[in-house]
Amino acid sequence: MIDVCLLGTGGMMPLPYRALTSLMMRYNGSSILVDCGEATQVQVRRRGWSFNPIDLILITHFHADHISGLPGMLLAMGNADRAEVVTIVGPKGIEHVVRSLCVIAPRLPFELKFIELDSSLPEQTLELLGLRINAFKVNHNMLCYGYSFELDRAGKFDAEAAQKLGLPVQYWNKLQKGEEVEFEGSIYTGDMVMGPARKGLKITYVTDTRPTEKILEAATDADLFICEGMYGEKDEESDDKAKDKKHMTMYEAAEIAKKAQPKEMWLTHYSPSMIKPEQYSDAVKEIFPRAIVSKDRRTTELKFED
């Protein structure tokens, strides 16, 4: 089970009724934060979630609306008695940027560990907190990444197969966990008693980019696809702005979802000039019916299918 909360849905600047884009997920006792614009910690508090369990922070790129809230968030985590190491992942230069920001947040009561993504690679995969995290380059006016989070699910344990092998019950749990077992001089592995892998969970998060084939690939069959929809007006001016500033319109995001077929798509990262993004919901749903024009703190709980 993974809890997902889109803390804020605004782009460029915070508004009185719309916070800057940030995502928070909770899994297996840990929290993961993706992007951290100004006052993100206010949204966490409003949602009623805790700062203390944030073990991992991922940054898409170094524009202020995606990272300038980090010093305040780290201080909030320290004030919540956080003592364990916090890992921060991001583009090349992530440690330098964060250390510079943290001049105004000195003496944190926990260590910061950095994972700098390799800018020479179009994508790379990390295994963190029990999740497989795929970071992939997108097409913005500076180096920027999208992230996919995948939770695998093993096949069902085949008790009959274990019995046929003559394995005592006390070894079954280890095999279910993927551990090797030695019994009466023979080595047994999980694949001997486990059925085929079952469908896991997948969340794809993309913002500040033009449409790309890699986004389509990453979002394919996702349980949740979170994608920017900076502009909602159907006119040439909005299309030109999206192309010039390297963002996406709601309809471009919906076209990706139409091809990728995620279970659900949430739009986010709206232009501050777009006062009521929800007015474009019907037009977006004509392209992809499972699209939702999100509001701040939209939350869901993702569970395995069966």
CSV table of C-alpha atoms in Angstrom, one decimal, residues 19-213:
chain,number,residue,atom,x,y,z
A,19,ALA,CA,0.5,26.1,-3.2
A,20,LEU,CA,3.5,25.2,-5.4
A,21,THR,CA,3.8,21.7,-6.8
A,22,SER,CA,5.0,19.1,-4.5
A,23,LEU,CA,4.2,15.4,-4.0
A,24,MET,CA,4.4,13.3,-0.8
A,25,MET,CA,4.2,9.5,-0.6
A,26,ARG,CA,4.1,7.2,2.4
A,27,TYR,CA,5.2,3.6,2.2
A,28,ASN,CA,6.3,1.1,4.8
A,29,GLY,CA,6.8,3.7,7.5
A,30,SER,CA,8.8,6.1,5.4
A,31,SER,CA,7.8,9.3,3.6
A,32,ILE,CA,9.1,10.4,0.2
A,33,LEU,CA,8.9,14.0,-1.0
A,34,VAL,CA,9.2,15.0,-4.6
A,35,ASP,CA,10.0,18.7,-5.2
A,36,CYS,CA,9.7,21.3,-2.5
A,37,GLY,CA,8.5,24.8,-3.4
A,38,GLU,CA,8.0,27.6,-1.0
A,39,ALA,CA,6.0,26.7,2.1
A,40,THR,CA,5.6,23.1,1.2
A,41,GLN,CA,5.7,22.3,5.0
A,42,VAL,CA,2.5,24.2,5.4
A,43,GLN,CA,0.7,21.8,3.1
A,44,VAL,CA,2.1,18.8,4.9
A,45,ARG,CA,0.8,20.2,8.2
A,46,ARG,CA,-2.6,21.0,6.6
A,47,ARG,CA,-2.8,17.4,5.3
A,48,GLY,CA,-2.1,16.2,8.9
A,49,TRP,CA,1.0,14.2,7.9
A,50,SER,CA,4.3,14.2,9.8
A,51,PHE,CA,7.6,15.7,8.9
A,52,ASN,CA,9.7,13.2,10.9
A,53,PRO,CA,9.4,10.1,8.6
A,54,ILE,CA,10.7,11.9,5.5
A,55,ASP,CA,13.6,9.7,4.5
A,56,LEU,CA,14.0,10.6,0.9
A,57,ILE,CA,13.6,13.9,-1.1
A,58,LEU,CA,13.8,13.9,-4.9
A,59,ILE,CA,14.2,17.2,-6.9
A,60,THR,CA,13.2,17.4,-10.5
A,61,HIS,CA,15.2,20.5,-11.4
A,62,PHE,CA,16.6,23.7,-9.9
A,63,HIS,CA,13.9,26.3,-10.6
A,64,ALA,CA,12.8,28.1,-7.5
A,65,ASP,CA,9.2,26.9,-7.5
A,66,HIS,CA,10.5,23.3,-7.1
A,67,ILE,CA,13.3,23.7,-4.6
A,68,SER,CA,13.2,27.0,-2.7
A,69,GLY,CA,11.1,25.6,0.1
A,70,LEU,CA,13.8,23.0,1.1
A,71,PRO,CA,15.5,25.0,3.9
A,72,GLY,CA,12.2,25.5,5.7
A,73,MET,CA,11.2,21.9,5.2
A,74,LEU,CA,14.5,20.6,6.6
A,75,LEU,CA,14.1,22.9,9.6
A,76,ALA,CA,10.6,21.6,10.1
A,77,MET,CA,11.9,18.0,10.0
A,78,GLY,CA,14.6,18.9,12.6
A,79,ASN,CA,12.0,20.5,14.8
A,80,ALA,CA,10.0,17.2,14.6
A,81,ASP,CA,12.9,15.4,16.2
A,82,ARG,CA,14.3,14.0,13.0
A,83,ALA,CA,17.7,12.5,13.7
A,84,GLU,CA,18.2,9.9,11.0
A,85,VAL,CA,20.0,10.5,7.7
A,86,VAL,CA,18.0,12.1,4.9
A,87,THR,CA,18.8,11.2,1.3
A,88,ILE,CA,18.4,13.9,-1.4
A,89,VAL,CA,18.3,12.9,-5.1
A,90,GLY,CA,18.6,15.3,-7.9
A,91,PRO,CA,20.3,16.6,-11.1
A,92,LYS,CA,24.0,17.3,-11.4
A,93,GLY,CA,25.0,19.9,-8.7
A,94,ILE,CA,22.3,18.8,-6.2
A,95,GLU,CA,24.7,18.9,-3.2
A,96,HIS,CA,26.1,22.3,-4.1
A,97,VAL,CA,22.6,23.8,-4.6
A,98,VAL,CA,21.2,22.3,-1.4
A,99,ARG,CA,24.3,23.2,0.7
A,100,SER,CA,24.0,26.8,-0.6
A,101,LEU,CA,20.3,27.0,0.3
A,102,CYS,CA,21.0,25.5,3.7
A,103,VAL,CA,23.2,28.5,4.7
A,104,ILE,CA,19.9,29.8,6.2
A,105,ALA,CA,19.2,26.5,7.8
A,106,PRO,CA,22.5,25.6,9.7
A,107,ARG,CA,23.1,23.0,12.3
A,108,LEU,CA,20.4,20.5,11.2
A,109,PRO,CA,20.2,17.6,13.7
A,110,PHE,CA,20.5,15.0,11.0
A,111,GLU,CA,23.0,14.2,8.2
A,112,LEU,CA,22.2,14.9,4.5
A,113,LYS,CA,23.3,12.2,2.0
A,114,PHE,CA,23.2,13.1,-1.7
A,115,ILE,CA,22.7,11.0,-4.8
A,116,GLU,CA,23.6,13.0,-8.0
A,117,LEU,CA,22.0,11.7,-11.1
A,118,ASP,CA,24.4,11.1,-14.0
A,119,SER,CA,23.7,13.8,-16.6
A,120,SER,CA,25.4,11.7,-19.3
A,121,LEU,CA,22.6,9.1,-19.1
A,122,PRO,CA,19.0,9.5,-20.4
A,123,GLU,CA,17.7,7.6,-17.4
A,124,GLN,CA,18.9,5.6,-14.4
A,125,THR,CA,17.4,3.4,-11.8
A,126,LEU,CA,17.8,3.5,-8.0
A,127,GLU,CA,16.7,1.0,-5.4
A,128,LEU,CA,15.6,3.0,-2.3
A,129,LEU,CA,13.3,2.3,0.6
A,130,GLY,CA,12.1,-0.9,-1.0
A,131,LEU,CA,11.0,0.9,-4.2
A,132,ARG,CA,12.5,0.9,-7.7
A,133,ILE,CA,12.8,4.5,-8.8
A,134,ASN,CA,13.5,5.4,-12.4
A,135,ALA,CA,14.7,8.9,-13.0
A,136,PHE,CA,14.5,10.0,-16.7
A,137,LYS,CA,15.3,13.2,-18.5
A,138,VAL,CA,12.5,15.3,-19.8
A,139,ASN,CA,12.5,18.3,-22.2
A,140,HIS,CA,12.6,21.6,-20.2
A,141,ASN,CA,14.7,24.7,-20.6
A,142,MET,CA,17.2,23.3,-18.0
A,143,LEU,CA,18.2,19.8,-16.9
A,144,CYS,CA,15.0,18.3,-15.5
A,145,TYR,CA,13.9,14.7,-14.5
A,146,GLY,CA,10.6,12.8,-14.2
A,147,TYR,CA,10.4,10.0,-11.7
A,148,SER,CA,8.6,6.6,-11.8
A,149,PHE,CA,8.2,4.7,-8.6
A,150,GLU,CA,7.5,0.9,-8.8
A,151,LEU,CA,6.7,-1.5,-6.0
A,152,ASP,CA,7.1,-5.1,-7.2
A,153,ARG,CA,4.9,-7.9,-5.9
A,154,ALA,CA,6.1,-11.5,-5.7
A,155,GLY,CA,4.0,-14.4,-6.9
A,156,LYS,CA,1.9,-16.5,-4.6
A,157,PHE,CA,3.6,-19.1,-2.4
A,158,ASP,CA,3.0,-22.6,-3.7
A,159,ALA,CA,2.6,-24.7,-0.5
A,160,GLU,CA,2.1,-27.9,-2.5
A,161,ALA,CA,5.4,-27.4,-4.3
A,162,ALA,CA,7.2,-26.9,-1.0
A,163,GLN,CA,5.6,-30.1,0.3
A,164,LYS,CA,6.7,-32.0,-2.7
A,165,LEU,CA,10.2,-30.8,-2.1
A,166,GLY,CA,10.0,-32.1,1.4
A,167,LEU,CA,10.8,-28.8,3.0
A,168,PRO,CA,9.7,-28.3,6.6
A,169,VAL,CA,7.3,-25.5,7.3
A,170,GLN,CA,9.9,-23.5,9.2
A,171,TYR,CA,11.8,-22.8,6.0
A,172,TRP,CA,8.8,-21.5,4.0
A,173,ASN,CA,8.9,-17.9,5.3
A,174,LYS,CA,12.5,-17.5,4.3
A,175,LEU,CA,11.8,-18.7,0.8
A,176,GLN,CA,8.9,-16.3,0.5
A,177,LYS,CA,11.3,-13.5,1.3
A,178,GLY,CA,13.6,-14.5,-1.4
A,179,GLU,CA,16.3,-16.0,0.8
A,180,GLU,CA,18.1,-19.2,0.1
A,181,VAL,CA,17.6,-22.2,2.3
A,182,GLU,CA,19.9,-25.2,2.9
A,183,PHE,CA,18.2,-28.4,4.0
A,184,GLU,CA,19.8,-31.9,4.1
A,185,GLY,CA,22.7,-30.8,1.9
A,186,SER,CA,20.6,-29.2,-0.8
A,187,ILE,CA,20.1,-25.5,-1.6
A,188,TYR,CA,16.5,-24.3,-2.2
A,189,THR,CA,15.6,-20.9,-3.7
A,190,GLY,CA,12.3,-18.9,-3.8
A,191,ASP,CA,11.7,-19.6,-7.5
A,192,MET,CA,11.2,-23.2,-6.7
A,193,VAL,CA,8.1,-22.5,-4.6
A,194,MET,CA,6.8,-19.2,-5.8
A,195,GLY,CA,4.3,-18.6,-8.6
A,196,PRO,CA,4.8,-15.9,-11.3
A,197,ALA,CA,5.2,-12.3,-10.2
A,198,ARG,CA,1.9,-10.5,-9.7
A,199,LYS,CA,1.2,-6.9,-10.8
A,200,GLY,CA,2.7,-4.4,-8.4
A,201,LEU,CA,2.2,-0.6,-8.1
A,202,LYS,CA,3.5,2.2,-10.3
A,203,ILE,CA,3.4,5.9,-9.9
A,204,THR,CA,4.8,8.3,-12.5
A,205,TYR,CA,5.4,12.0,-11.8
A,206,VAL,CA,6.3,14.5,-14.5
A,207,THR,CA,6.3,18.2,-14.6
A,208,ASP,CA,8.0,21.1,-16.4
A,209,THR,CA,8.5,19.5,-19.9
A,210,ARG,CA,7.3,19.2,-23.4
A,211,PRO,CA,5.7,15.9,-24.4
A,212,THR,CA,8.3,13.1,-25.0
A,213,GLU,CA,8.3,9.5,-25.9
